[in-house]
Tab-separated table of C-alpha atoms in Angstrom:
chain	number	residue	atom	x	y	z
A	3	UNK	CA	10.594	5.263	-12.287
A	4	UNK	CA	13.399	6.360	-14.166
A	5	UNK	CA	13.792	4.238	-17.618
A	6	UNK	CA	17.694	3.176	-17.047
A	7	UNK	CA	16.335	1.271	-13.399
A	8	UNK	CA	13.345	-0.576	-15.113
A	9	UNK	CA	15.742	-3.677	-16.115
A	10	UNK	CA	18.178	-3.754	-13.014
A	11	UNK	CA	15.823	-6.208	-11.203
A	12	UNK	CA	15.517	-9.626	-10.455
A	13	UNK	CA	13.373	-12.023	-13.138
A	14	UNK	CA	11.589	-13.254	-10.143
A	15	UNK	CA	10.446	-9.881	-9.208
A	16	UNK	CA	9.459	-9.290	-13.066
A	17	UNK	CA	7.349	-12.784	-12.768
A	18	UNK	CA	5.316	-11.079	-9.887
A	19	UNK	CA	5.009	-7.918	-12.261
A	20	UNK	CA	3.953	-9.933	-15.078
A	21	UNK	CA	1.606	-12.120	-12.792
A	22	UNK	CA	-0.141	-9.204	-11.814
A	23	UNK	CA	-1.022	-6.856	-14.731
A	24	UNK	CA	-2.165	-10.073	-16.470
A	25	UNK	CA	-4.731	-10.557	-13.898
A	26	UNK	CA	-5.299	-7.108	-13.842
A	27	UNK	CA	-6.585	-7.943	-17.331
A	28	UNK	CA	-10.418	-9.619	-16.482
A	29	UNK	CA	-13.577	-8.014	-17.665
A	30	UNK	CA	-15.179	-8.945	-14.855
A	31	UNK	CA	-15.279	-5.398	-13.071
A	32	UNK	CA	-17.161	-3.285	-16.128
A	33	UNK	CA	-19.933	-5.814	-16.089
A	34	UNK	CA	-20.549	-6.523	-12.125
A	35	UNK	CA	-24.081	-4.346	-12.312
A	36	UNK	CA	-24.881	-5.930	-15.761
A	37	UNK	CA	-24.053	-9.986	-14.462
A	38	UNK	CA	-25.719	-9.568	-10.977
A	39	UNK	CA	-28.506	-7.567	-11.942
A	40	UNK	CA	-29.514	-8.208	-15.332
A	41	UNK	CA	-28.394	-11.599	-15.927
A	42	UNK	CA	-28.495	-13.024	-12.626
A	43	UNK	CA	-31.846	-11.506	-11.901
A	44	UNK	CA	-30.572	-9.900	-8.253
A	45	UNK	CA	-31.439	-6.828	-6.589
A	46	UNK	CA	-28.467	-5.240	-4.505
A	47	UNK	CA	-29.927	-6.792	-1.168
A	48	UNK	CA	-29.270	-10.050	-2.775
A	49	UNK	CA	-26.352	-9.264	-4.555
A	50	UNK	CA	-24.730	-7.948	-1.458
A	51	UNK	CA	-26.076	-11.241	0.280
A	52	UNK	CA	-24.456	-13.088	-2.209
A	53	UNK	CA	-21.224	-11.265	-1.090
A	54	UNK	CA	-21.705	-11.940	2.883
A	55	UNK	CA	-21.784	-15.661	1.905
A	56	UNK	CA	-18.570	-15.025	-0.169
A	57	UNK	CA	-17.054	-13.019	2.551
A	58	UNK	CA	-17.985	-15.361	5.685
A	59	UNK	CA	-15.949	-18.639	3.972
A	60	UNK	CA	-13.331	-16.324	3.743
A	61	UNK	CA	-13.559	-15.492	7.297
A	62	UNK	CA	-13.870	-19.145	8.287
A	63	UNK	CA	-11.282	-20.192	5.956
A	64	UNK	CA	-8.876	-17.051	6.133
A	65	UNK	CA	-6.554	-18.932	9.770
A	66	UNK	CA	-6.442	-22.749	8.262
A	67	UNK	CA	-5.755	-21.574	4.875
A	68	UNK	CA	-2.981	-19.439	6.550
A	69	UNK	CA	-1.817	-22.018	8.601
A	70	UNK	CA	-1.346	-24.270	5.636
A	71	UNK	CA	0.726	-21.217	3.872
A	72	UNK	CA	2.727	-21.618	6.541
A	73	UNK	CA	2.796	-24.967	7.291
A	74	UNK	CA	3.057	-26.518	3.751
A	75	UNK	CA	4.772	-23.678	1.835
A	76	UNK	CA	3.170	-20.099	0.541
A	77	UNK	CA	4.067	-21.501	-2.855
A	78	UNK	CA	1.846	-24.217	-3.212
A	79	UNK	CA	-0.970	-22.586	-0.870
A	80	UNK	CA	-1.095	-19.758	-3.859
A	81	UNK	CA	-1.026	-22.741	-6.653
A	82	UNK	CA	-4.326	-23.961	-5.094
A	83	UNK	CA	-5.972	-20.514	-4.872
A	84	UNK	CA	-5.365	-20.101	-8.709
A	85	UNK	CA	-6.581	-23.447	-9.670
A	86	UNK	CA	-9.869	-23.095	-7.142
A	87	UNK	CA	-10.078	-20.196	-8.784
A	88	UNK	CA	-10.621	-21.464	-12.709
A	89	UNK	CA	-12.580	-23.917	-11.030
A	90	UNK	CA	-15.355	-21.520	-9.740
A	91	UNK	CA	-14.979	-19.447	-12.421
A	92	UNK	CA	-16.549	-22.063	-14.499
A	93	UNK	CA	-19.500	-22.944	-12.171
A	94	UNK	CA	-20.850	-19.574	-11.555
A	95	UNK	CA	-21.269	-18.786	-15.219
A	96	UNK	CA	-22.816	-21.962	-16.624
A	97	UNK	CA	-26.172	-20.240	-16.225
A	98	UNK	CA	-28.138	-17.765	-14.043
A	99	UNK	CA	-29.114	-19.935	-11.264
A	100	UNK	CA	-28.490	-18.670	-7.360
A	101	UNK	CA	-27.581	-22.181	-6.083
A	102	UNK	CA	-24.664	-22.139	-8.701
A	103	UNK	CA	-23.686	-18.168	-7.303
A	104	UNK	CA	-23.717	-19.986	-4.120
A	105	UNK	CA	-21.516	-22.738	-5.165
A	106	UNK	CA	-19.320	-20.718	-7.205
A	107	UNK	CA	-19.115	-18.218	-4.116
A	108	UNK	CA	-18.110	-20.899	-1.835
A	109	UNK	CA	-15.040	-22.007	-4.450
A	110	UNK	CA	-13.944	-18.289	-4.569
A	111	UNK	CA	-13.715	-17.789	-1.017
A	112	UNK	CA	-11.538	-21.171	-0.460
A	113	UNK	CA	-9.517	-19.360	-3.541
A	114	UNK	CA	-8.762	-16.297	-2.367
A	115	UNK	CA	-8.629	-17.619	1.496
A	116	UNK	CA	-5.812	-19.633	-0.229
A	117	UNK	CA	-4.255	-16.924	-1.379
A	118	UNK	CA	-4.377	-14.290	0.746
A	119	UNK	CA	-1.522	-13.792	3.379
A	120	UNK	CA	0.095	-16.908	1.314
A	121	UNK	CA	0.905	-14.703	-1.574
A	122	UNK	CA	1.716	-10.989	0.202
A	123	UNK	CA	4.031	-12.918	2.311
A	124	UNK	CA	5.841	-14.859	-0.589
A	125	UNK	CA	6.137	-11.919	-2.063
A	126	UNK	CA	8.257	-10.140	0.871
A	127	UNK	CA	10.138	-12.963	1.542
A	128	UNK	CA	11.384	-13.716	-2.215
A	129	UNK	CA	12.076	-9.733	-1.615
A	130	UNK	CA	14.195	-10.395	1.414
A	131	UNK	CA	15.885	-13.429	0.236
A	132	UNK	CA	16.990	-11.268	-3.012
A	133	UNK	CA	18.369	-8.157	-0.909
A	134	UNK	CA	15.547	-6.345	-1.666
A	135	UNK	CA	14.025	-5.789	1.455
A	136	UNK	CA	14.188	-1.622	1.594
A	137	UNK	CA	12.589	-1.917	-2.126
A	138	UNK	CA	9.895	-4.443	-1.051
A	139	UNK	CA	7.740	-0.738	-1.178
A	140	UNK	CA	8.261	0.169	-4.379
A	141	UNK	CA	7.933	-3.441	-5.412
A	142	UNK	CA	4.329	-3.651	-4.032
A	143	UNK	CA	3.571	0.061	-5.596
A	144	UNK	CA	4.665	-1.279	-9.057
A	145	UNK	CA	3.216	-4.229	-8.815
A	146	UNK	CA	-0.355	-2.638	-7.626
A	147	UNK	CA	0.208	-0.103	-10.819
A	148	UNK	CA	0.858	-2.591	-13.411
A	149	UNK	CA	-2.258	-4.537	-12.272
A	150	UNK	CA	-4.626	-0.643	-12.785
A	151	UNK	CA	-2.819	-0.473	-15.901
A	152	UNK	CA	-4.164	-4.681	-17.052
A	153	UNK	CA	-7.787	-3.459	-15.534
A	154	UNK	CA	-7.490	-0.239	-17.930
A	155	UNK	CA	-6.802	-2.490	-20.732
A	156	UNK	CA	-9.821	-4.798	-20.207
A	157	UNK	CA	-11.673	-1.473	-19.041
A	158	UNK	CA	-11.311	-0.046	-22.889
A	159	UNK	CA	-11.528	-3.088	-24.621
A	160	UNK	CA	-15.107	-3.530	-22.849
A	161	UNK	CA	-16.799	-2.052	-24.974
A	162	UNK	CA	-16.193	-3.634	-28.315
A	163	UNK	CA	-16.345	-7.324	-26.269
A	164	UNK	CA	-19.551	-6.540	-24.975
A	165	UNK	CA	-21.142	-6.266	-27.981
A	166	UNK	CA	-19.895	-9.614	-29.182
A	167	UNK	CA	-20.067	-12.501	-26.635
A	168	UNK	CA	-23.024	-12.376	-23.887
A	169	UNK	CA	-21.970	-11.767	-19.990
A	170	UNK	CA	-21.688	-14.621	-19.005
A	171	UNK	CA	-19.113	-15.457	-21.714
A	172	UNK	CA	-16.897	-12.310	-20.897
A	173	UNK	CA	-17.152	-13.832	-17.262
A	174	UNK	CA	-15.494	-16.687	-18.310
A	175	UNK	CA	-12.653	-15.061	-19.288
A	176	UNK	CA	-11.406	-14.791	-16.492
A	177	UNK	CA	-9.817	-18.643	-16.694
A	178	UNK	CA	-7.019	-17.386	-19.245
A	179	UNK	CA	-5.758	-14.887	-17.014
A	180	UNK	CA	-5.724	-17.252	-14.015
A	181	UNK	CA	-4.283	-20.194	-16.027
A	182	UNK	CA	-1.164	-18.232	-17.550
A	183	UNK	CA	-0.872	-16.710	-13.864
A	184	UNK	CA	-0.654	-20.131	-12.184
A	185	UNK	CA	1.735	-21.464	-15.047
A	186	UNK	CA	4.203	-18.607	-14.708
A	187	UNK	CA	4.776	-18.556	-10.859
A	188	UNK	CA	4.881	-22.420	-10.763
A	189	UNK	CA	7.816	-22.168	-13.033
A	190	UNK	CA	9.758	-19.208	-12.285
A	191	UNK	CA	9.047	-18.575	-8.635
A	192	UNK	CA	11.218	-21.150	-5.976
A	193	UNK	CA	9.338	-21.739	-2.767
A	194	UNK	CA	11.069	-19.331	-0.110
A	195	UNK	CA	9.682	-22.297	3.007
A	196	UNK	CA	13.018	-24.283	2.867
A	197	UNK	CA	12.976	-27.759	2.502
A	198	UNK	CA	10.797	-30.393	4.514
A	199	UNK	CA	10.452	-34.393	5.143
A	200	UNK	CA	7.498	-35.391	3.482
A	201	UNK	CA	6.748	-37.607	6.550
A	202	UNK	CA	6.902	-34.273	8.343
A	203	UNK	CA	3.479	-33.508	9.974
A	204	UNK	CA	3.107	-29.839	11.193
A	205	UNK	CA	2.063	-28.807	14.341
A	206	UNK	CA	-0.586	-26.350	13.309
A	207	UNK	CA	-2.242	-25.693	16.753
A	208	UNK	CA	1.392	-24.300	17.750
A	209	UNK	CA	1.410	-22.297	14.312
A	210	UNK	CA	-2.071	-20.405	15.602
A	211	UNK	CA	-0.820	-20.048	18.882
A	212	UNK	CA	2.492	-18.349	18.063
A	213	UNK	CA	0.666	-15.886	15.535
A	214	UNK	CA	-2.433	-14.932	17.448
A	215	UNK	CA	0.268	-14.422	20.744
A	216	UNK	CA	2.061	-11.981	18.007
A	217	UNK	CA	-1.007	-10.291	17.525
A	218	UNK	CA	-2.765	-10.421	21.263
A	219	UNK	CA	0.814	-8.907	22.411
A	220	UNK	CA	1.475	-6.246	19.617
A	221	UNK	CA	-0.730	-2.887	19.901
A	222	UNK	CA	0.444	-1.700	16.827
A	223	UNK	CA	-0.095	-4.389	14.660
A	224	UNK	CA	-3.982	-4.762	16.100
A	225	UNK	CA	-4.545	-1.174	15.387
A	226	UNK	CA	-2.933	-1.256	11.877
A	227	UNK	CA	-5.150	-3.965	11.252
A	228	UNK	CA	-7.990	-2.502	12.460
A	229	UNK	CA	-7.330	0.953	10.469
A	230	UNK	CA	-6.724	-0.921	7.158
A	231	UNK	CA	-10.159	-3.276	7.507
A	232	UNK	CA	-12.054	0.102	8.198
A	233	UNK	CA	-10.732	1.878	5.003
A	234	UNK	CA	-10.716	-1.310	3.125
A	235	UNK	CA	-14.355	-2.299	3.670
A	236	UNK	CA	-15.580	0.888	3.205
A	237	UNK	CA	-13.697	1.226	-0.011
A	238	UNK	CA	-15.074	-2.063	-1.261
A	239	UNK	CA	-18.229	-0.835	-1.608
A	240	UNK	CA	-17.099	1.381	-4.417
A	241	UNK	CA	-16.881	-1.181	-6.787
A	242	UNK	CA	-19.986	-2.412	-5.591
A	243	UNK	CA	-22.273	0.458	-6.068
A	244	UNK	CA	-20.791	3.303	-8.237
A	245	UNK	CA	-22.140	1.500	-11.470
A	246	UNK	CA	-25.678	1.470	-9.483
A	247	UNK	CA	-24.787	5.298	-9.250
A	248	UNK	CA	-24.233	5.731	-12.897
A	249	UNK	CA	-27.647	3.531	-13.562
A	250	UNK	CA	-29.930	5.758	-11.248
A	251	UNK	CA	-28.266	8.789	-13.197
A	252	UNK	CA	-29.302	7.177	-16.574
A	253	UNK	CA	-25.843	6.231	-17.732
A	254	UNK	CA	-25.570	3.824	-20.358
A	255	UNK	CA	-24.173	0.749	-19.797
A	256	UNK	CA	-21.442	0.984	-22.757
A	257	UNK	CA	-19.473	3.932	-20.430
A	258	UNK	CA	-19.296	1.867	-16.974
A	259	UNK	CA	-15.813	0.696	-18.669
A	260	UNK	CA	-14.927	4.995	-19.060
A	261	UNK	CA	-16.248	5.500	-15.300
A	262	UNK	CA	-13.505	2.412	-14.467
A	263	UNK	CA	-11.273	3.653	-15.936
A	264	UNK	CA	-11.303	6.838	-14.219
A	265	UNK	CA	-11.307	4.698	-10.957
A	266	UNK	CA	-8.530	3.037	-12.226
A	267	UNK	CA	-6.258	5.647	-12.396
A	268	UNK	CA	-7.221	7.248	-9.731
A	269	UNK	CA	-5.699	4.158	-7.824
A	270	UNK	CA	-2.670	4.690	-9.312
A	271	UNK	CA	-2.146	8.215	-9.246
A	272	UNK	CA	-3.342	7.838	-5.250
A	273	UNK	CA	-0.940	5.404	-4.473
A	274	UNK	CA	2.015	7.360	-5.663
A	275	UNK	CA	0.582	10.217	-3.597
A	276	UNK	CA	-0.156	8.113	-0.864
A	277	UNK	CA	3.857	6.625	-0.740
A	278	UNK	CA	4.749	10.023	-0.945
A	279	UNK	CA	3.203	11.347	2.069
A	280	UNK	CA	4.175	7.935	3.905
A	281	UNK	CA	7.715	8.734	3.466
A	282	UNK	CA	7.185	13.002	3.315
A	283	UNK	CA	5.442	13.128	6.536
A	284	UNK	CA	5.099	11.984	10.144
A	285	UNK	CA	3.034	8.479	10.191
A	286	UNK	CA	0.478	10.067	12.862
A	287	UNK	CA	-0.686	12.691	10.550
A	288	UNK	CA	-0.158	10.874	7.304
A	289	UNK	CA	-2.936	7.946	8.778
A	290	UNK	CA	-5.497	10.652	10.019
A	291	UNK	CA	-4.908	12.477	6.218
A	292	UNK	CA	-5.419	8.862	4.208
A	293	UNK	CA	-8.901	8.521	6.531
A	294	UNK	CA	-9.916	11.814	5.813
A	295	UNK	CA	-9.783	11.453	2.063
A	296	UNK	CA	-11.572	8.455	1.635
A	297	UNK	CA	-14.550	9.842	4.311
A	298	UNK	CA	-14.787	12.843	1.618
A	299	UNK	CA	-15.188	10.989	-1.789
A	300	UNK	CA	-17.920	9.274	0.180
A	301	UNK	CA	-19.375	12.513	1.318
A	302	UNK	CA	-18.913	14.546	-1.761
A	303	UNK	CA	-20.909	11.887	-4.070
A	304	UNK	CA	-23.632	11.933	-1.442
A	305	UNK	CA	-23.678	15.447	-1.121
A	306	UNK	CA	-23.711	16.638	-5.221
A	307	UNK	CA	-25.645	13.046	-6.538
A	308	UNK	CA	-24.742	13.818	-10.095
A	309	UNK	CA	-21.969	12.551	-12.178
A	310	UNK	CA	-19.360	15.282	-10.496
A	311	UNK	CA	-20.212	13.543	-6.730
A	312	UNK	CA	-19.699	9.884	-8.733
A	313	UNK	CA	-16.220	11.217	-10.185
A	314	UNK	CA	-15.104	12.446	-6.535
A	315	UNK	CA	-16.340	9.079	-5.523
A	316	UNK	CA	-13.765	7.391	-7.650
A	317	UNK	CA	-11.001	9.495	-7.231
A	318	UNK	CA	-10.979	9.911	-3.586
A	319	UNK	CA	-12.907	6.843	-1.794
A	320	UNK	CA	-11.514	4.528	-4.823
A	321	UNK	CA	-8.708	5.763	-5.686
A	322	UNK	CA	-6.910	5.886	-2.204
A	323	UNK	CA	-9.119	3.922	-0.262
A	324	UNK	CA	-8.612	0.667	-2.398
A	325	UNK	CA	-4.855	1.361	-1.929
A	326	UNK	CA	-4.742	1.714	1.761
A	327	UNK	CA	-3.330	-2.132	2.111
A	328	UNK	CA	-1.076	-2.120	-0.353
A	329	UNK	CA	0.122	2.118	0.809
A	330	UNK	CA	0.673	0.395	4.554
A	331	UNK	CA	2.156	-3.667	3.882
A	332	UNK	CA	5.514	-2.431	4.423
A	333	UNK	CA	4.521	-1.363	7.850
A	334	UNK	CA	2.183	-4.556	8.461
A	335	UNK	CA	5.364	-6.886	7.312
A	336	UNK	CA	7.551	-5.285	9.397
A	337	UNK	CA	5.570	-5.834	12.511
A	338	UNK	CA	5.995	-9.947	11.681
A	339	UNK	CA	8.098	-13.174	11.939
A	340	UNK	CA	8.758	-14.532	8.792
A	341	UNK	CA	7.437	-17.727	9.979
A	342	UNK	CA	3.682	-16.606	11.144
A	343	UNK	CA	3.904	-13.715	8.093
A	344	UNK	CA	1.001	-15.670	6.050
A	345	UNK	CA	-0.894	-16.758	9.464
A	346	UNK	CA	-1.250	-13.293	10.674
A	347	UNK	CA	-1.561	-11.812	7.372
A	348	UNK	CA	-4.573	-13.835	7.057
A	349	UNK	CA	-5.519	-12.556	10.150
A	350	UNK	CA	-5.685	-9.281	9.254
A	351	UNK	CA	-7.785	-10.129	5.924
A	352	UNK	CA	-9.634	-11.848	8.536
A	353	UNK	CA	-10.886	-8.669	10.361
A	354	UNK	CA	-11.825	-7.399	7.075
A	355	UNK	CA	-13.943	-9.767	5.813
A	356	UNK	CA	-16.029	-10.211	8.936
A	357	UNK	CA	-17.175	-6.121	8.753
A	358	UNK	CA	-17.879	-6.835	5.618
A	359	UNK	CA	-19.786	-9.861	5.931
A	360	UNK	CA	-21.985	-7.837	8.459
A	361	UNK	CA	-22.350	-4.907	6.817
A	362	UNK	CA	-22.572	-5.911	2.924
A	363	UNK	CA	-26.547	-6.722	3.383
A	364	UNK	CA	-27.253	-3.833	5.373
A	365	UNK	CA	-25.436	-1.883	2.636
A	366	UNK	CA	-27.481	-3.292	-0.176
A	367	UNK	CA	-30.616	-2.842	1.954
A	368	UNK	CA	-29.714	0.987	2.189
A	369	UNK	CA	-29.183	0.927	-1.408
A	370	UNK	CA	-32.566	-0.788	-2.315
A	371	UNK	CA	-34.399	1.016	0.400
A	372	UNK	CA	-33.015	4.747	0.768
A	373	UNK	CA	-30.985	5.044	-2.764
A	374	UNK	CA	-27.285	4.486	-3.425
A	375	UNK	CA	-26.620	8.135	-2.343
A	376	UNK	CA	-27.322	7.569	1.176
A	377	UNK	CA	-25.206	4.927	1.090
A	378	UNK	CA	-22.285	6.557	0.173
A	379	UNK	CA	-22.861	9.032	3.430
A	380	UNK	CA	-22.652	6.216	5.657
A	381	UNK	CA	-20.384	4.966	4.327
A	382	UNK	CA	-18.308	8.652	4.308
A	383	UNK	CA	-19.059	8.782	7.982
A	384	UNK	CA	-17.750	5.114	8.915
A	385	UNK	CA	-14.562	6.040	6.918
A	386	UNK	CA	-13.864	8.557	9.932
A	387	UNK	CA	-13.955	6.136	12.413
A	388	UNK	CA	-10.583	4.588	11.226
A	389	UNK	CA	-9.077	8.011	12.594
A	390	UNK	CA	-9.216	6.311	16.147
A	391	UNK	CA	-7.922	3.239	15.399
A	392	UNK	CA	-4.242	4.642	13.714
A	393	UNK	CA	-1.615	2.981	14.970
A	394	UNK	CA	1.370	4.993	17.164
A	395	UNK	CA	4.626	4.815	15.477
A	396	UNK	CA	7.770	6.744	16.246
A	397	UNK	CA	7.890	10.064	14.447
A	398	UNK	CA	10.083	10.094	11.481
């Protein structure tokens, strides 16, 4: 971005930006191997367990939580995701006990259930409602950018923290970031739902109707939502298991934050590329190209098992794969009302979490079973599969 344009937007889209670099700035992701394993006494069956139990509230949650974003205003659906989330924050790391990761688990997934669709959607329509609907792109792409560039921060400051407060403390951390977060887009952010009677009571079985019509009647949109779960899940696991990588290869602990960093940006390197070849190319062969990428980080780090295959690992399966929904919410907006956006947003989070609550134990029984290598060639090899699912657009 040229320097002259960086001050010629809105303060509400700066709130967003601000918003999302400082929760970008959490030390959670250099220590997940370090927490799980070593603190909370888990193996990667159990930690990936853990994770189904996480992921299925979401998927049970994901429609009413939507519904209510739609219903009751984005706004305050997004207020109570932040504030559930300093909540379980607090109970998972009072001390290493699996009924409190359960707990704490449970309070996440109403958090982000909250959240998700609810916040995506506020976003666009604050966008729209400022003018700034052809930039809502390159609004998303900035905002997913300053967010690496928080995670980079806490990613190199790792090092020095860890050696001063224990794990669970650095886990805990995590309530600043969400606290300032909440503060800022209570103030500065207006609700975009209009205004309602407080006697009002909304009709949320029509709600669910009119969004999963929207999606039983549009092709597209079931494909693209289909295509970005695949990538998405598959992606996911990189967080989860390139540290277990770096452990079987001897690593030390003190450079998981250099190996995230790496990952980091990767993502945003990738996601310039990525917008790029969305806007360069024909959307057919730009989908089959974004699948193909991700399948051969996977591949590659199966295929070398040394640091080199970790590194293409991060760059390729990371680095574009855990961009894909942010590369491809311009196309996923544009395929929705404004007033079922956060429903059928949460829809498509939906679909994501259920693969993943399936397939997170049988990942961490791969990993505990067969080694983290094998893994990642499943997981290169599922990857592919998203090649059938790409949605049919008209050529550009």
């Amino acid at each position: 971005m040229k320097i002259k344009n960086i001050f010629k937007w809105p303060k509400e889209i700066y709130i967003f930006w601000l918003v999302d670099f400082i929760l970008g700035i959490q030390l959670m992701g250099p220590i997940l191997l370090i927490f799980f394993k070593e603190w909370g006494g888990l193996n990667q069956t159990q930690t990936q367990m853990l994770q189904s139990w996480f992921m299925l509230w979401i998927f049970i949650l994901e429609i009413p939580t939507g519904i209510f974003g739609d219903a009751r205003g984005k706004k305050f659906s997004v207020m109570m995701g932040y504030m559930l989330m300093i909540i379980g924050t607090l109970v998972y790391s009072i001390i290493p006990n699996i009924w409190l990761f359960i707990l704490g688990e449970f309070i996440f997934a109403m958090s982000t259930a909250f959240i998700s669709g609810a916040k995506e959607a506020w976003v666009y329509d604050v966008s729209v409602n400022l003018e700034l609907k052809n930039k809502y792109r390159k609004i998303s792409v900035i905002s997913s950018n300053l967010q690496m560039l928080g995670m980079i921060l806490a990613s190199a400051i790792f090092i020095p923290i860890s050696r001063l407060l224990p794990v669970q403390h650095i886990f805990k951390l995590g309530i600043v970031s969400n606290g300032i977060a909440l503060i800022l887009l209570a103030i500065f952010i207006p609700s975009t739902d209009g205004k309602r009677k407080k006697s009002l009571k909304p009709n949320y079985l029509k709600i669910a109707k009119n969004g999963f019509e929207l999606l039983k009647n549009n092709v597209t949109l079931r494909k693209l939502a289909v295509y970005i779960s695949i990538l998405g899940s598959t992606s996911y696991f990189v967080i989860w298991l390139y540290q277990e990588a770096l452990n079987v290869l001897d690593i030390r602990n003190e450079m998981f934050g250099v190996y995230r960093i790496v990952l980091l940006v990767a993502e945003i390197v990738m996601i310039r590329i990525g917008a790029i070849l969305l806007k360069k190319c024909n959307l057919k062969k730009a989908y089959v190209s974004l699948a193909v990428v991700v399948s051969i980080g996977f591949l590659l780090a199966a295929f070398f098992r040394n640091t080199v295959g970790v590194l293409f690992l991060l760059i390729f399966a990371g680095g574009l794969g855990l961009q894909i929904k942010g590369l491809l919410s311009k196309e996923l907006n544009e395929e929705i009302d404004s007033d079922q956006r956060a429903t059928v947003l949460s829809f498509t989070g939906m679909v994501s979490r259920l693969v993943l609550t399936i397939f997170n134990p049988l990942i961490g029984f791969v990993v505990d079973s067969r080694g983290v290598f094998v893994a990642f060639a499943v997981l290169g090899v599922v990857s592919l599969l998203a090649v059938f699912f790409k949605p049919k657009f008209k050529l550009k």
